[in-house]
Short mmCIF file of C-alpha atoms in Angstrom, two decimals:
data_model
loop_
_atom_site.label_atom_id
_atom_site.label_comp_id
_atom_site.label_asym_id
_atom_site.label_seq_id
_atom_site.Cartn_x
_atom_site.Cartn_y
_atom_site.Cartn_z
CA UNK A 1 67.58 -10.34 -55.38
CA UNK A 2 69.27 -10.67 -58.90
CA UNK A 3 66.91 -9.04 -61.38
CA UNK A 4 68.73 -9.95 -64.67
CA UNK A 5 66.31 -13.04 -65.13
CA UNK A 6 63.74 -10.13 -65.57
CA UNK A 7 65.46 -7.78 -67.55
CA UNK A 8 67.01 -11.17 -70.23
CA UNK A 9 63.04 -12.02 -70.50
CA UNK A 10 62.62 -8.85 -70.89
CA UNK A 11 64.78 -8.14 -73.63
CA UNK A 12 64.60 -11.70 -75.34
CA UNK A 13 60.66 -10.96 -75.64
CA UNK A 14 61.14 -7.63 -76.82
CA UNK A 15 63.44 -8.28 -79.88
CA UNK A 16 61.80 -11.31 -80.54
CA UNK A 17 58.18 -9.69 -80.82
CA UNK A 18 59.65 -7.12 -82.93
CA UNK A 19 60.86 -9.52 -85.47
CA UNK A 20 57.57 -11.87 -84.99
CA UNK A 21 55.53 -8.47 -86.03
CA UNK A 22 57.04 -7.99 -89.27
CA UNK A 23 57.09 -11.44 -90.29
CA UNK A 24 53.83 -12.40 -89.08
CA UNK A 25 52.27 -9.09 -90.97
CA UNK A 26 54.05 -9.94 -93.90
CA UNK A 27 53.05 -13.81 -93.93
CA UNK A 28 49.56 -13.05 -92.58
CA UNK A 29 48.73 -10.27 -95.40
CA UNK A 30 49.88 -12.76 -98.19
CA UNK A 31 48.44 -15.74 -97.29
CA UNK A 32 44.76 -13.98 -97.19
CA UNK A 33 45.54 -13.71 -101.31
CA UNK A 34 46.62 -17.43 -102.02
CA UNK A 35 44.32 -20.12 -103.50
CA UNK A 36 42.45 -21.61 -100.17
CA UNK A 37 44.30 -25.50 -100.71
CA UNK A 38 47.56 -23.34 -100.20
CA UNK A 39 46.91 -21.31 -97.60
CA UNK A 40 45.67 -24.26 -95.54
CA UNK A 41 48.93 -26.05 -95.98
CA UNK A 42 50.31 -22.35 -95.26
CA UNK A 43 48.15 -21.80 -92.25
CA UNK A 44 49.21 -25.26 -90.81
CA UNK A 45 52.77 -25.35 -91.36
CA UNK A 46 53.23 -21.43 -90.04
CA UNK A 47 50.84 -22.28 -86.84
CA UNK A 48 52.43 -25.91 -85.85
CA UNK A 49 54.73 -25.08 -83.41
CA UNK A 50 51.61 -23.07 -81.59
CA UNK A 51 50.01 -26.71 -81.12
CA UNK A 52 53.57 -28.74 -80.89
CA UNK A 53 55.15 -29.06 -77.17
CA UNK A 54 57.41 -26.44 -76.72
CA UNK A 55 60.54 -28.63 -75.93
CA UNK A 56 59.96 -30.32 -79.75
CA UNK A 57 60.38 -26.89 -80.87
CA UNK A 58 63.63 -26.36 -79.09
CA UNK A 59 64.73 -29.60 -80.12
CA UNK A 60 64.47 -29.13 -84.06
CA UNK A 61 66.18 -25.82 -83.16
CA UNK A 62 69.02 -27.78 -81.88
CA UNK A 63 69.06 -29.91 -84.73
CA UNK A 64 69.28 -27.19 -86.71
CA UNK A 65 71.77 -24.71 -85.25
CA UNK A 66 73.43 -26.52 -82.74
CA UNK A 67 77.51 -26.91 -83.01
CA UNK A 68 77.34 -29.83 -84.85
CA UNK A 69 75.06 -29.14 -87.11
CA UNK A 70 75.89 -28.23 -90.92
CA UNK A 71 74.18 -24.42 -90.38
CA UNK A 72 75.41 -24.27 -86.93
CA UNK A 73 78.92 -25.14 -87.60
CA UNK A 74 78.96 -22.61 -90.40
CA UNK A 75 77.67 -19.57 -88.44
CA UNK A 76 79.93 -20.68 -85.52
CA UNK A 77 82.98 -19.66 -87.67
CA UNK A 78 81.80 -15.99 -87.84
CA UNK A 79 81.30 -16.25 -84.16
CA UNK A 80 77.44 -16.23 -84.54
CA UNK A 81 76.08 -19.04 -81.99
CA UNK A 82 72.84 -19.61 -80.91
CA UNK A 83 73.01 -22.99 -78.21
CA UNK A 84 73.93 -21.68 -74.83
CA UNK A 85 73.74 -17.83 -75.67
CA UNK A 86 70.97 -15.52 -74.61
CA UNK A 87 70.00 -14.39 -77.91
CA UNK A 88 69.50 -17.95 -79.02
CA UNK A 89 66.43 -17.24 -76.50
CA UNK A 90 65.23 -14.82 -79.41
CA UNK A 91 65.39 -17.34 -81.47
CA UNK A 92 63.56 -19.76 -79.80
CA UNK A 93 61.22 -17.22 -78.19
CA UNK A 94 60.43 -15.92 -81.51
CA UNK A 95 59.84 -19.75 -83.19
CA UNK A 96 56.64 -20.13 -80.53
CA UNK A 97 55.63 -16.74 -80.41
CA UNK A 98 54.96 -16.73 -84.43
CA UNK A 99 51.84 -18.56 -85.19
CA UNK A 100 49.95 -15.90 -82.16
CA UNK A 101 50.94 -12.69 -84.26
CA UNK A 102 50.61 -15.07 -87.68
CA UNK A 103 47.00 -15.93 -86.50
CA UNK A 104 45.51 -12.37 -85.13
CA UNK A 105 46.78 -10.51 -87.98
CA UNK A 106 45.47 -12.80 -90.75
CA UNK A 107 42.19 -13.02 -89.32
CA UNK A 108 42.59 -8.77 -88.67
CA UNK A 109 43.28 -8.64 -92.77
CA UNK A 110 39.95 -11.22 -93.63
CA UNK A 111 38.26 -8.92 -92.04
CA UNK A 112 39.06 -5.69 -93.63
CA UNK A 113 36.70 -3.80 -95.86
CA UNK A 114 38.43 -4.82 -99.89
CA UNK A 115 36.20 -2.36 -101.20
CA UNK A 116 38.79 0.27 -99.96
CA UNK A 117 41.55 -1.48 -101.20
CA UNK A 118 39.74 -1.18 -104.41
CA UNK A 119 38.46 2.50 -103.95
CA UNK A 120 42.00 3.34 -103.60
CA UNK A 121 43.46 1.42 -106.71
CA UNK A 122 40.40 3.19 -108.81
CA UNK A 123 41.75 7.13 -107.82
CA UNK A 124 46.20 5.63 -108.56
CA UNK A 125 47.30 4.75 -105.02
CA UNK A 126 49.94 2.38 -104.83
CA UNK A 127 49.58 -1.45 -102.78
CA UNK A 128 52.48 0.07 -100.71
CA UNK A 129 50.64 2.98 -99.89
CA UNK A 130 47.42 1.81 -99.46
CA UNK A 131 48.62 -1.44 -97.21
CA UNK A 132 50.30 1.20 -94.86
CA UNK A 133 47.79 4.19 -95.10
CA UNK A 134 44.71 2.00 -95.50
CA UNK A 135 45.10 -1.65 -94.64
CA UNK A 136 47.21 -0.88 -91.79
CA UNK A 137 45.17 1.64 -89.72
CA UNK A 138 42.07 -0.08 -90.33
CA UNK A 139 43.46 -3.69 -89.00
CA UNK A 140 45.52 -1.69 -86.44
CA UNK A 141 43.49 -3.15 -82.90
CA UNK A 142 43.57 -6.71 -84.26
CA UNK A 143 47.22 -6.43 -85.01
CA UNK A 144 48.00 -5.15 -81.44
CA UNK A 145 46.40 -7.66 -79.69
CA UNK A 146 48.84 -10.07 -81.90
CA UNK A 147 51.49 -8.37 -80.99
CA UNK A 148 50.92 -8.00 -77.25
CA UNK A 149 49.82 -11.68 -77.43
CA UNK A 150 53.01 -12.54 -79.26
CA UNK A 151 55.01 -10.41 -76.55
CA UNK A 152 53.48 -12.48 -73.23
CA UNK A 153 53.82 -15.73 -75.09
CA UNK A 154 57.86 -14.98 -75.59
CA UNK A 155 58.17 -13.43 -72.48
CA UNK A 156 57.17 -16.64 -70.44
CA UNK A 157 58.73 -19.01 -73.29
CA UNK A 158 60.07 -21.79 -71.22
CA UNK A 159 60.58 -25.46 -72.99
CA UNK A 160 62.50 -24.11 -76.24
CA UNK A 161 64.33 -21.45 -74.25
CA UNK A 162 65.54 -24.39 -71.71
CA UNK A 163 66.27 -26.99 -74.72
CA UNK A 164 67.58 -23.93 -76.58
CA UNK A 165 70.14 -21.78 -74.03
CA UNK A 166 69.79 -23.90 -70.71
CA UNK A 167 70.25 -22.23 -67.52
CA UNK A 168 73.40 -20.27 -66.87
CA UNK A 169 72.70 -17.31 -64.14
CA UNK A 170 73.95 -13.89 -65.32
CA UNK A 171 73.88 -15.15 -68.95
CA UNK A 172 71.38 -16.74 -70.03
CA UNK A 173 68.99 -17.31 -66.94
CA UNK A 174 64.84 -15.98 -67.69
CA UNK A 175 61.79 -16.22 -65.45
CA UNK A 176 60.95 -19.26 -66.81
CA UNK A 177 64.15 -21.08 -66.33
CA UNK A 178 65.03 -19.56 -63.12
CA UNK A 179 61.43 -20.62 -61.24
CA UNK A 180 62.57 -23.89 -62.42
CA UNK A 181 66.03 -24.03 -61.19
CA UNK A 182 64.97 -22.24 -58.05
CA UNK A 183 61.89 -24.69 -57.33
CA UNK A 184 64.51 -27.58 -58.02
CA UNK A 185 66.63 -26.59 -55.30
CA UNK A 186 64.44 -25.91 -53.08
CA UNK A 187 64.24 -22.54 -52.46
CA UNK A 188 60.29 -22.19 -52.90
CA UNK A 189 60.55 -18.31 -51.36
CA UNK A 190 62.63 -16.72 -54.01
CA UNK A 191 61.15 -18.89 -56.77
CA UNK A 192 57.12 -18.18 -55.55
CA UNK A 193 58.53 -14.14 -55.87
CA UNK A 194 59.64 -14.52 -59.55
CA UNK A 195 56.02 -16.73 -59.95
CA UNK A 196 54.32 -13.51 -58.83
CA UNK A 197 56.49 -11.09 -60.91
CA UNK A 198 55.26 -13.29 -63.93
CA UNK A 199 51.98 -13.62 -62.93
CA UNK A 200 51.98 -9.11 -62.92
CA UNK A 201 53.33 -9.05 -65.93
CA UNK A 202 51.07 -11.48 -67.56
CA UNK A 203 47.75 -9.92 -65.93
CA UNK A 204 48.62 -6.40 -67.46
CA UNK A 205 49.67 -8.18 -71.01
CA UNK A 206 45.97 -9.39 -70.62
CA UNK A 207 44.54 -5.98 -69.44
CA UNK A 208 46.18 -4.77 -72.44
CA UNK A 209 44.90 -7.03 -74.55
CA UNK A 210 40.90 -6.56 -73.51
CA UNK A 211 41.27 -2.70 -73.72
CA UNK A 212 42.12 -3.15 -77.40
CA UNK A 213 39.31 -5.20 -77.52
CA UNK A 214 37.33 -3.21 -76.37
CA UNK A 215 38.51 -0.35 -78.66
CA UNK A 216 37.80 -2.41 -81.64
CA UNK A 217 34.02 -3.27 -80.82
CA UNK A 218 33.65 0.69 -79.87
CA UNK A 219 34.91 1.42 -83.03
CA UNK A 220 32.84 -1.32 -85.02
CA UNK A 221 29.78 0.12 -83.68
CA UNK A 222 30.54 3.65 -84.72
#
């Protein structure tokens, strides 16, 4: 059995939740602070492509950094290409992953206690330190979940990753893509296996997930 499908996921959802985290934080913690006519055009651009199909989202992609494309042509001449790569699946993965860690960490930041922002401002701490010493820890569970969330949602990223890379075993093949290719072909054995694999992996991304929960309420009720 060829395992790379598994370990491209694998990797494509890692690097892409890592870069989701930052920039989901960082959009989530200043959109709590704009006027609330903004942040609702915010909050709806930054959360479409959780509600668009996922193969729309691959095709703008396309549009956008394929060969022929003004931005894709120019990145192709520093050998940088996205279409038909595996780390295009980063990009893609990381486009529909977004609006999960976007959503959970804005609503973790509403819900944070301002009155410690403000305690802190009062005895000279700086925004950057308390965001990181304060903000952070205190929004820490919700923020988790986002990113766990964020992680299960790249790691089973199918239509964008398909429009996106394709299908090329040993390249740029994923669960997704291979259960696909396998089921079109016929071979319903090998492709139920890789159904099960992600249907493990998704069941402890959602163990992980209630356990924070969990964590949080305990906490709340301290």
């Amino acid at each position: 059995m060829d395992w790379f499908p598994l370990l491209n996921s694998v990797r494509i959802a890692a690097v892409s939740s890592v870069i989701v985290f930052f920039a989901g934080i960082f959009a989530a913690y200043y959109a709590v602070r704009l006027p609330r006519a903004v942040k609702g055009f915010l909050d709806v651009v930054l959360t479409l492509p959780l509600v668009l199909p996922p193969t729309v989202c691959g095709y703008f992609l396309i549009m956008v950094f394929g060969v022929q494309r003004p931005l894709g042509a120019f990145l192709a001449q520093f050998g940088i290409k996205f279409v038909m790569t595996w780390y295009g699946g980063i990009l893609a993965a990381a486009l529909v992953a977004f609006p999960l860690m976007y959503r959970t960490a804005r609503g973790a930041f509403e819900s944070f206690d301002k009155t410690l922002a403000y305690s802190g401002q009062t005895l000279g701490l700086s925004n950057t330190y308390i965001f990181w010493r304060i903000c952070m820890p205190a929004c820490r569970q919700g923020i988790l979940a986002g990113f766990v969330l964020a992680f299960a949602r790249a790691l089973g990223e199918y239509g964008a990753t398909s429009m996106l890379i394709g299908y090329t075993p040993g390249k740029t093949a994923t669960i997704s893509t291979t259960v696909y290719q396998l089921w079109r072909t016929n071979n319903n054995g090998l492709a139920l296996r890789w159904v099960l694999i992600n249907i493990a992996i998704s069941a402890l991304v959602l163990t992980v997930v209630n356990l924070l929960e969990r964590r949080d309420k305990k906490a709340a009720m301290l």
